[in-house]
Amino acid sequence: MKFTLSWLYDHLETSATVEEICAKLNQIGLEVEGVENPGAALEPFLTARILEATQHPNADRLQVCRVDAGPGMNDVQVVCGAPNARAGLAVIFAKPGTYVPGLDITIKAGKIRGEASGGMLCSLRELGMGEDTGGIAELPEDTLPGQSYADFAGLDDVVIEIAITPNRGDALSVRGIARDLAAAGLGTLRPWMAEAVEGTFESPITWENSYPEACPWVLGRTIRGVKNGPSPEWLRRKLETIGLRSISTLVDITNYFCFDLGRPLHVFDVKKLSGSRLTLCHGAGETFKALDGQDYTVTPDDCVITDANGVQSVAGIMGGDASGADEGTTDVFVECALFDPVHIALSCRRLGLSSDSSYRFERGVDPALPVAAMEAATRMIIELCGGEASEVVSAGEQPKWQRDATLRFNRVRDLGGLDVPAQESVALLEKLGFEVQEKTETHVRASVPSWRNDIAQKPVLAQGQDLPADQAARAAEGVELIEAESDLVEEVLRLKGLDAVPPVPLPSVSVVPAVALTPRQVRAARARRVLAARGLVETVGFSFVSHEDALRFGGAPDSLRLLNPIASDLDQMRPTPMVNLVAASQRNAARGWADIGLFEIGAGFSEDGQQQIAAGLRAGHTPRYPGQVSTAVSLWTAKADALELLTQLGVSVEGLSATPDAPSWYHPGRSGVLRQGPKMVLGYFGELHPSLLQAEGIDVPVVGFEILLDAVPEPKRRRKSAPKLSAFQPVRRDFAFVVARDVPGEKLLKAVKGADRNLVSDVSLFDLYEGEHVPEGHRSMGVEVTLQPVDKSLTDAELEAVSERIVAAVAKATGATLR
């Protein structure tokens, strides 16, 4: 909310400075966001008069002027090149040392073509205020020399901008701000009363209201014989100073009352309306052009104003271009209505439309003001545009906003921490317009003024449907009393000054602070550190992708289709973050970075709900090092990434199994599913499907993994004993087994591990071979077995015995033979 100091003085009689006003606004909860003095940069410029203008002796296009710039500068010589410089002209003068914003220079005294020049005669463009008119600015003939041009032109009016909380609709008016400042002791609120304008004829336009839920009360009157045109200087300056564009007198009057009293109005050009009735009703899918030049399609939930030709306004938000007032308007119909805040807010969101009027209606306007506002607006229109007014017509009735609120004096201390005497609390409320109905030693009951609709309106309480009716009624009554009393406590505290409220820390719930992160958050943070440590770069992608991309990654059900996407190619909730990683890999490859490793921890969506997934991707080839050849990324790297992540999350890798039934976006023969038991799926790994890479335009190898973080069980908290470390060296032996190709390697490794659990401490696969000397349909698997003695060193006989048990266990489990 912006307002000028002079506008505030229209409603507030005070001698306070700008600094004092801003300090008080902050104290009473109307936070000052900015203070601007548009005339500060123009303060050094002075009004002056050219006493004499003669031809420069050394230049055809220059004149030597003698200038009177006020006391101390009665006769200053200035060299000027403006064609309109002449004797007797009132001008704007810049003395040496003045910064000229339009030219970005500082004036210096000197000589121009041999003639002394002690300043500059300026145009408005050089002051940064207008366009070049081909000469210096010409001021009125009666202008006195020596005045500051900022004062002369009325540009020294300070503009203050404050932040408004959603409950303070009354502070969206200059008068509401003045009322608060006066109540806080910073001056006296000037009286305001609208003089009634007697109607001289019946209005040719009447109202019909078929949507009272959205508009309970509407007024209107016709004013005929008006002459519309540019606004007078005072009105134009008020609006332009706070950032509004002056349009015409009729439109500017409605904008003036919107900011002055917080009372939105609208004027229709009567000759552009069809029929003799305006109707407030539901929209019916019509499309109309609003005053902002845009087309909008209204819905049955939107409240519109129609005539015989259709929609002429989205009620309470913006009028239509077809019935707007212009320079040819001679008869106008003035609309002044009350609109339901919720209906206005929902319509604004549906239509993507907002205005100064809707901003106020959403926060609530004074329900008792329409009659007075109509009279005040009528009188101003007649004074500035002429014409005569009809009788006022209306539809609906003024809603019953009257409400009492009770304040227990001790609640100010208990809730606000500030001990305010009872008499002072009552006095502060009375200054705000509350009228005392009952007062005792312990409490006061007061009627709420109409402009404080945030207190006057009863709260809306959402209650459970299964709550008994009598219990629900008691709860609603209690909330109404508590809510109103809390509002009164807030009013007393802020008028005393929010900076006077003592800061009190919240009581601690326990000596030991509660856990700051949930287990889910801890798991995600740990996964992020693990994957980053393995050389992957984290990305953050949208949770929605294109419908076509989602189809490549497991399907795109209609239930996860976005009805209003932010972009046409982002219309589907993603099934997995792998969609984003593949797209990121393709973009990097197109820019010369084909060898890359990425990961993202985010949501994946399906018809069963949402789950958190840690997805990683490696593309291209491994880095080259001295003595090490670069190779294409392999599924074993992706599996190692996935297993390391699960290990760090507390999952025992020994209890996992890998099955070949990975999702469709993985290579069917070079991928796997990590399971804990037969049913619990923890993740996937492997090469991505060639057809997927081809569709994405990727021509380098790509492997990836996905860990379903929500499926990872919480690690069991067990009391750990000291590890038993053997004093004997481990013994490592290699075995090569010939096994059928369809036998999972995992089965063979488990068989080796189970051959002697006391001695076999580790088993790892180091070689796979198919070819010469290996039967068709079989492969050779080389494994390294680590034997860790505990009590004594192993003899050759014991080693042979262990080896035989290993070979026998593998043969029994897999049918493999020792190569």
mmCIF file of N, CA, C and O in Angstrom, residues 430-498:
data_model
loop_
_atom_site.group_PDB
_atom_site.id
_atom_site.type_symbol
_atom_site.label_atom_id
_atom_site.label_comp_id
_atom_site.label_asym_id
_atom_site.label_seq_id
_atom_site.Cartn_x
_atom_site.Cartn_y
_atom_site.Cartn_z
ATOM 1 N N GLU A 430 -11.411 2.687 22.243
ATOM 2 C CA GLU A 430 -12.337 3.750 21.848
ATOM 3 C C GLU A 430 -11.724 4.634 20.763
ATOM 4 O O GLU A 430 -12.421 5.109 19.861
ATOM 5 N N LYS A 431 -10.419 4.864 20.817
ATOM 6 C CA LYS A 431 -9.765 5.664 19.776
ATOM 7 C C LYS A 431 -9.827 4.981 18.417
ATOM 8 O O LYS A 431 -9.817 5.647 17.385
ATOM 9 N N LEU A 432 -9.904 3.663 18.418
ATOM 10 C CA LEU A 432 -10.011 2.922 17.168
ATOM 11 C C LEU A 432 -11.449 2.848 16.651
ATOM 12 O O LEU A 432 -11.680 2.326 15.566
ATOM 13 N N GLY A 433 -12.411 3.333 17.431
ATOM 14 C CA GLY A 433 -13.797 3.325 16.988
ATOM 15 C C GLY A 433 -14.667 2.309 17.683
ATOM 16 O O GLY A 433 -15.853 2.200 17.360
ATOM 17 N N PHE A 434 -14.115 1.529 18.624
ATOM 18 C CA PHE A 434 -14.936 0.578 19.386
ATOM 19 C C PHE A 434 -15.793 1.357 20.386
ATOM 20 O O PHE A 434 -15.289 2.260 21.070
ATOM 21 N N GLU A 435 -17.074 1.010 20.476
ATOM 22 C CA GLU A 435 -17.989 1.683 21.399
ATOM 23 C C GLU A 435 -18.265 0.770 22.588
ATOM 24 O O GLU A 435 -18.701 -0.370 22.410
ATOM 25 N N VAL A 436 -18.008 1.268 23.788
ATOM 26 C CA VAL A 436 -18.171 0.478 25.005
ATOM 27 C C VAL A 436 -19.654 0.255 25.285
ATOM 28 O O VAL A 436 -20.435 1.210 25.354
ATOM 29 N N GLN A 437 -20.029 -1.009 25.449
ATOM 30 C CA GLN A 437 -21.396 -1.378 25.793
ATOM 31 C C GLN A 437 -21.533 -1.746 27.266
ATOM 32 O O GLN A 437 -22.567 -1.500 27.884
ATOM 33 N N GLU A 438 -20.472 -2.322 27.796
ATOM 34 C CA GLU A 438 -20.499 -2.736 29.207
ATOM 35 C C GLU A 438 -19.065 -2.757 29.723
ATOM 36 O O GLU A 438 -18.148 -3.167 29.016
ATOM 37 N N LYS A 439 -18.887 -2.292 30.948
ATOM 38 C CA LYS A 439 -17.543 -2.248 31.519
ATOM 39 C C LYS A 439 -17.622 -2.597 33.000
ATOM 40 O O LYS A 439 -18.450 -2.053 33.738
ATOM 41 N N THR A 440 -16.755 -3.530 33.420
ATOM 42 C CA THR A 440 -16.645 -3.911 34.826
ATOM 43 C C THR A 440 -15.173 -3.832 35.228
ATOM 44 O O THR A 440 -14.318 -3.419 34.438
ATOM 45 N N GLU A 441 -14.885 -4.244 36.426
ATOM 46 C CA GLU A 441 -13.501 -4.230 36.891
ATOM 47 C C GLU A 441 -12.644 -5.262 36.166
ATOM 48 O O GLU A 441 -11.426 -5.137 36.079
ATOM 49 N N THR A 442 -13.281 -6.297 35.639
ATOM 50 C CA THR A 442 -12.509 -7.393 35.039
ATOM 51 C C THR A 442 -12.547 -7.417 33.523
ATOM 52 O O THR A 442 -11.656 -7.970 32.881
ATOM 53 N N HIS A 443 -13.584 -6.821 32.913
ATOM 54 C CA HIS A 443 -13.686 -6.934 31.459
ATOM 55 C C HIS A 443 -14.435 -5.751 30.888
ATOM 56 O O HIS A 443 -15.068 -4.966 31.615
ATOM 57 N N VAL A 444 -14.376 -5.644 29.554
ATOM 58 C CA VAL A 444 -15.146 -4.646 28.825
ATOM 59 C C VAL A 444 -15.758 -5.316 27.606
ATOM 60 O O VAL A 444 -15.137 -6.162 26.968
ATOM 61 N N ARG A 445 -17.008 -4.960 27.298
ATOM 62 C CA ARG A 445 -17.674 -5.445 26.100
ATOM 63 C C ARG A 445 -17.929 -4.254 25.198
ATOM 64 O O ARG A 445 -18.503 -3.258 25.629
ATOM 65 N N ALA A 446 -17.472 -4.359 23.944
ATOM 66 C CA ALA A 446 -17.568 -3.227 23.023
ATOM 67 C C ALA A 446 -18.093 -3.692 21.683
ATOM 68 O O ALA A 446 -17.893 -4.839 21.275
ATOM 69 N N SER A 447 -18.783 -2.792 21.006
ATOM 70 C CA SER A 447 -19.253 -3.088 19.651
ATOM 71 C C SER A 447 -18.119 -2.795 18.674
ATOM 72 O O SER A 447 -17.383 -1.815 18.804
ATOM 73 N N VAL A 448 -17.987 -3.637 17.683
ATOM 74 C CA VAL A 448 -16.892 -3.541 16.718
ATOM 75 C C VAL A 448 -17.284 -2.579 15.602
ATOM 76 O O VAL A 448 -18.389 -2.669 15.065
ATOM 77 N N PRO A 449 -16.418 -1.636 15.232
ATOM 78 C CA PRO A 449 -16.739 -0.723 14.130
ATOM 79 C C PRO A 449 -16.787 -1.464 12.799
ATOM 80 O O PRO A 449 -16.109 -2.480 12.607
ATOM 81 N N SER A 450 -17.546 -0.926 11.862
ATOM 82 C CA SER A 450 -17.765 -1.614 10.595
ATOM 83 C C SER A 450 -16.491 -1.752 9.787
ATOM 84 O O SER A 450 -16.330 -2.730 9.038
ATOM 85 N N TRP A 451 -15.567 -0.801 9.918
ATOM 86 C CA TRP A 451 -14.357 -0.879 9.088
ATOM 87 C C TRP A 451 -13.387 -1.949 9.564
ATOM 88 O O TRP A 451 -12.456 -2.296 8.861
ATOM 89 N N ARG A 452 -13.589 -2.494 10.762
ATOM 90 C CA ARG A 452 -12.756 -3.592 11.233
ATOM 91 C C ARG A 452 -13.470 -4.905 10.968
ATOM 92 O O ARG A 452 -13.875 -5.637 11.874
ATOM 93 N N ASN A 453 -13.652 -5.196 9.673
ATOM 94 C CA ASN A 453 -14.381 -6.411 9.297
ATOM 95 C C ASN A 453 -13.639 -7.674 9.700
ATOM 96 O O ASN A 453 -14.227 -8.738 9.797
ATOM 97 N N ASP A 454 -12.306 -7.578 9.931
ATOM 98 C CA ASP A 454 -11.578 -8.763 10.367
ATOM 99 C C ASP A 454 -12.020 -9.210 11.751
ATOM 100 O O ASP A 454 -11.903 -10.384 12.108
ATOM 101 N N ILE A 455 -12.544 -8.273 12.551
ATOM 102 C CA ILE A 455 -13.067 -8.612 13.880
ATOM 103 C C ILE A 455 -14.576 -8.764 13.826
ATOM 104 O O ILE A 455 -15.154 -9.616 14.510
ATOM 105 N N ALA A 456 -15.223 -7.953 12.982
ATOM 106 C CA ALA A 456 -16.684 -7.985 12.928
ATOM 107 C C ALA A 456 -17.204 -9.286 12.326
ATOM 108 O O ALA A 456 -18.253 -9.799 12.738
ATOM 109 N N GLN A 457 -16.480 -9.842 11.350
ATOM 110 C CA GLN A 457 -16.945 -11.079 10.736
ATOM 111 C C GLN A 457 -16.690 -12.270 11.649
ATOM 112 O O GLN A 457 -15.614 -12.387 12.233
ATOM 113 N N LYS A 458 -17.661 -13.143 11.743
ATOM 114 C CA LYS A 458 -17.511 -14.326 12.571
ATOM 115 C C LYS A 458 -16.537 -15.302 11.912
ATOM 116 O O LYS A 458 -16.516 -15.441 10.692
ATOM 117 N N PRO A 459 -15.739 -15.991 12.727
ATOM 118 C CA PRO A 459 -14.763 -16.926 12.141
ATOM 119 C C PRO A 459 -15.450 -18.136 11.533
ATOM 120 O O PRO A 459 -16.530 -18.542 11.961
ATOM 121 N N VAL A 460 -14.822 -18.713 10.527
ATOM 122 C CA VAL A 460 -15.315 -19.941 9.899
ATOM 123 C C VAL A 460 -14.565 -21.112 10.516
ATOM 124 O O VAL A 460 -13.339 -21.164 10.476
ATOM 125 N N LEU A 461 -15.299 -22.033 11.117
ATOM 126 C CA LEU A 461 -14.694 -23.148 11.831
ATOM 127 C C LEU A 461 -14.971 -24.443 11.073
ATOM 128 O O LEU A 461 -16.131 -24.802 10.838
ATOM 129 N N ALA A 462 -13.913 -25.137 10.666
ATOM 130 C CA ALA A 462 -14.060 -26.432 9.994
ATOM 131 C C ALA A 462 -14.142 -27.528 11.061
ATOM 132 O O ALA A 462 -13.182 -27.770 11.786
ATOM 133 N N GLN A 463 -15.285 -28.173 11.176
ATOM 134 C CA GLN A 463 -15.512 -29.185 12.200
ATOM 135 C C GLN A 463 -15.748 -30.543 11.564
ATOM 136 O O GLN A 463 -16.215 -30.650 10.425
ATOM 137 N N GLY A 464 -15.431 -31.584 12.331
ATOM 138 C CA GLY A 464 -15.643 -32.939 11.857
ATOM 139 C C GLY A 464 -17.112 -33.243 11.646
ATOM 140 O O GLY A 464 -17.966 -32.815 12.422
ATOM 141 N N GLN A 465 -17.411 -33.999 10.585
ATOM 142 C CA GLN A 465 -18.811 -34.300 10.278
ATOM 143 C C GLN A 465 -19.449 -35.225 11.301
ATOM 144 O O GLN A 465 -20.677 -35.243 11.444
ATOM 145 N N ASP A 466 -18.621 -35.994 12.001
ATOM 146 C CA ASP A 466 -19.174 -36.916 12.985
ATOM 147 C C ASP A 466 -19.313 -36.282 14.363
ATOM 148 O O ASP A 466 -19.682 -36.959 15.322
ATOM 149 N N LEU A 467 -19.046 -34.971 14.482
ATOM 150 C CA LEU A 467 -19.158 -34.297 15.769
ATOM 151 C C LEU A 467 -20.630 -34.057 16.082
ATOM 152 O O LEU A 467 -21.380 -33.574 15.231
ATOM 153 N N PRO A 468 -21.092 -34.383 17.297
ATOM 154 C CA PRO A 468 -22.495 -34.137 17.660
ATOM 155 C C PRO A 468 -22.847 -32.658 17.499
ATOM 156 O O PRO A 468 -22.010 -31.776 17.713
ATOM 157 N N ALA A 469 -24.093 -32.385 17.130
ATOM 158 C CA ALA A 469 -24.509 -31.021 16.821
ATOM 159 C C ALA A 469 -24.357 -30.084 18.010
ATOM 160 O O ALA A 469 -23.889 -28.949 17.868
ATOM 161 N N ASP A 470 -24.761 -30.531 19.204
ATOM 162 C CA ASP A 470 -24.664 -29.655 20.366
ATOM 163 C C ASP A 470 -23.203 -29.358 20.718
ATOM 164 O O ASP A 470 -22.851 -28.231 21.082
ATOM 165 N N GLN A 471 -22.351 -30.360 20.571
ATOM 166 C CA GLN A 471 -20.940 -30.156 20.848
ATOM 167 C C GLN A 471 -20.299 -29.220 19.814
ATOM 168 O O GLN A 471 -19.484 -28.365 20.155
ATOM 169 N N ALA A 472 -20.688 -29.370 18.560
ATOM 170 C CA ALA A 472 -20.177 -28.496 17.514
ATOM 171 C C ALA A 472 -20.609 -27.055 17.743
ATOM 172 O O ALA A 472 -19.837 -26.112 17.530
ATOM 173 N N ALA A 473 -21.863 -26.860 18.190
ATOM 174 C CA ALA A 473 -22.359 -25.503 18.447
ATOM 175 C C ALA A 473 -21.593 -24.854 19.591
ATOM 176 O O ALA A 473 -21.238 -23.672 19.528
ATOM 177 N N ARG A 474 -21.339 -25.628 20.662
ATOM 178 C CA ARG A 474 -20.576 -25.072 21.801
ATOM 179 C C ARG A 474 -19.151 -24.721 21.377
ATOM 180 O O ARG A 474 -18.608 -23.693 21.778
ATOM 181 N N ALA A 475 -18.555 -25.578 20.545
ATOM 182 C CA ALA A 475 -17.194 -25.305 20.079
ATOM 183 C C ALA A 475 -17.144 -24.043 19.234
ATOM 184 O O ALA A 475 -16.245 -23.203 19.385
ATOM 185 N N ALA A 476 -18.125 -23.887 18.339
ATOM 186 C CA ALA A 476 -18.152 -22.703 17.480
ATOM 187 C C ALA A 476 -18.353 -21.435 18.295
ATOM 188 O O ALA A 476 -17.723 -20.403 18.045
ATOM 189 N N GLU A 477 -19.214 -21.512 19.298
ATOM 190 C CA GLU A 477 -19.445 -20.349 20.160
ATOM 191 C C GLU A 477 -18.189 -19.987 20.938
ATOM 192 O O GLU A 477 -17.827 -18.813 21.075
ATOM 193 N N GLY A 478 -17.507 -21.006 21.439
ATOM 194 C CA GLY A 478 -16.272 -20.735 22.182
ATOM 195 C C GLY A 478 -15.189 -20.134 21.305
ATOM 196 O O GLY A 478 -14.483 -19.202 21.706
ATOM 197 N N VAL A 479 -15.059 -20.662 20.088
ATOM 198 C CA VAL A 479 -14.048 -20.117 19.163
ATOM 199 C C VAL A 479 -14.367 -18.670 18.831
ATOM 200 O O VAL A 479 -13.465 -17.824 18.748
ATOM 201 N N GLU A 480 -15.629 -18.359 18.641
ATOM 202 C CA GLU A 480 -16.025 -16.987 18.318
ATOM 203 C C GLU A 480 -15.622 -16.023 19.432
ATOM 204 O O GLU A 480 -15.106 -14.926 19.177
ATOM 205 N N LEU A 481 -15.849 -16.427 20.677
ATOM 206 C CA LEU A 481 -15.483 -15.564 21.814
ATOM 207 C C LEU A 481 -13.969 -15.415 21.932
ATOM 208 O O LEU A 481 -13.442 -14.310 22.118
ATOM 209 N N ILE A 482 -13.254 -16.526 21.820
ATOM 210 C CA ILE A 482 -11.803 -16.497 21.976
ATOM 211 C C ILE A 482 -11.147 -15.701 20.858
ATOM 212 O O ILE A 482 -10.240 -14.902 21.087
ATOM 213 N N GLU A 483 -11.637 -15.917 19.625
ATOM 214 C CA GLU A 483 -11.031 -15.238 18.476
ATOM 215 C C GLU A 483 -11.214 -13.731 18.578
ATOM 216 O O GLU A 483 -10.287 -12.952 18.333
ATOM 217 N N ALA A 484 -12.418 -13.270 18.941
ATOM 218 C CA ALA A 484 -12.667 -11.838 19.051
ATOM 219 C C ALA A 484 -11.839 -11.216 20.174
ATOM 220 O O ALA A 484 -11.282 -10.125 20.024
ATOM 221 N N GLU A 485 -11.740 -11.910 21.305
ATOM 222 C CA GLU A 485 -10.948 -11.374 22.417
ATOM 223 C C GLU A 485 -9.466 -11.301 22.038
ATOM 224 O O GLU A 485 -8.775 -10.328 22.370
ATOM 225 N N SER A 486 -8.976 -12.292 21.324
ATOM 226 C CA SER A 486 -7.579 -12.265 20.896
ATOM 227 C C SER A 486 -7.307 -11.081 19.976
ATOM 228 O O SER A 486 -6.238 -10.457 20.042
ATOM 229 N N ASP A 487 -8.284 -10.755 19.120
ATOM 230 C CA ASP A 487 -8.129 -9.584 18.251
ATOM 231 C C ASP A 487 -8.032 -8.302 19.069
ATOM 232 O O ASP A 487 -7.232 -7.406 18.755
ATOM 233 N N LEU A 488 -8.844 -8.175 20.123
ATOM 234 C CA LEU A 488 -8.794 -6.976 20.963
ATOM 235 C C LEU A 488 -7.469 -6.887 21.706
ATOM 236 O O LEU A 488 -6.906 -5.796 21.866
ATOM 237 N N VAL A 489 -6.965 -8.021 22.169
ATOM 238 C CA VAL A 489 -5.646 -8.023 22.823
ATOM 239 C C VAL A 489 -4.587 -7.502 21.849
ATOM 240 O O VAL A 489 -3.727 -6.686 22.207
ATOM 241 N N GLU A 490 -4.671 -7.963 20.602
ATOM 242 C CA GLU A 490 -3.695 -7.523 19.596
ATOM 243 C C GLU A 490 -3.805 -6.020 19.352
ATOM 244 O O GLU A 490 -2.781 -5.333 19.199
ATOM 245 N N GLU A 491 -5.025 -5.493 19.320
ATOM 246 C CA GLU A 491 -5.193 -4.059 19.088
ATOM 247 C C GLU A 491 -4.578 -3.242 20.213
ATOM 248 O O GLU A 491 -3.896 -2.238 19.969
ATOM 249 N N VAL A 492 -4.801 -3.649 21.444
ATOM 250 C CA VAL A 492 -4.224 -2.921 22.578
ATOM 251 C C VAL A 492 -2.698 -2.978 22.536
ATOM 252 O O VAL A 492 -2.005 -1.969 22.731
ATOM 253 N N LEU A 493 -2.151 -4.147 22.240
ATOM 254 C CA LEU A 493 -0.691 -4.310 22.233
ATOM 255 C C LEU A 493 -0.041 -3.474 21.142
ATOM 256 O O LEU A 493 0.980 -2.814 21.365
ATOM 257 N N ARG A 494 -0.625 -3.484 19.934
ATOM 258 C CA ARG A 494 0.048 -2.761 18.860
ATOM 259 C C ARG A 494 -0.071 -1.246 19.029
ATOM 260 O O ARG A 494 0.834 -0.508 18.643
ATOM 261 N N LEU A 495 -1.169 -0.754 19.610
ATOM 262 C CA LEU A 495 -1.268 0.683 19.852
ATOM 263 C C LEU A 495 -0.323 1.121 20.968
ATOM 264 O O LEU A 495 0.144 2.262 20.980
ATOM 265 N N LYS A 496 -0.047 0.238 21.885
ATOM 266 C CA LYS A 496 0.987 0.534 22.884
ATOM 267 C C LYS A 496 2.377 0.511 22.262
ATOM 268 O O LYS A 496 3.320 1.106 22.779
ATOM 269 N N GLY A 497 2.503 -0.184 21.131
ATOM 270 C CA GLY A 497 3.785 -0.296 20.443
ATOM 271 C C GLY A 497 4.307 -1.713 20.529
ATOM 272 O O GLY A 497 4.589 -2.222 21.628
ATOM 273 N N LEU A 498 4.437 -2.376 19.366
ATOM 274 C CA LEU A 498 4.905 -3.755 19.375
ATOM 275 C C LEU A 498 6.315 -3.868 19.922
ATOM 276 O O LEU A 498 6.701 -4.914 20.453
#
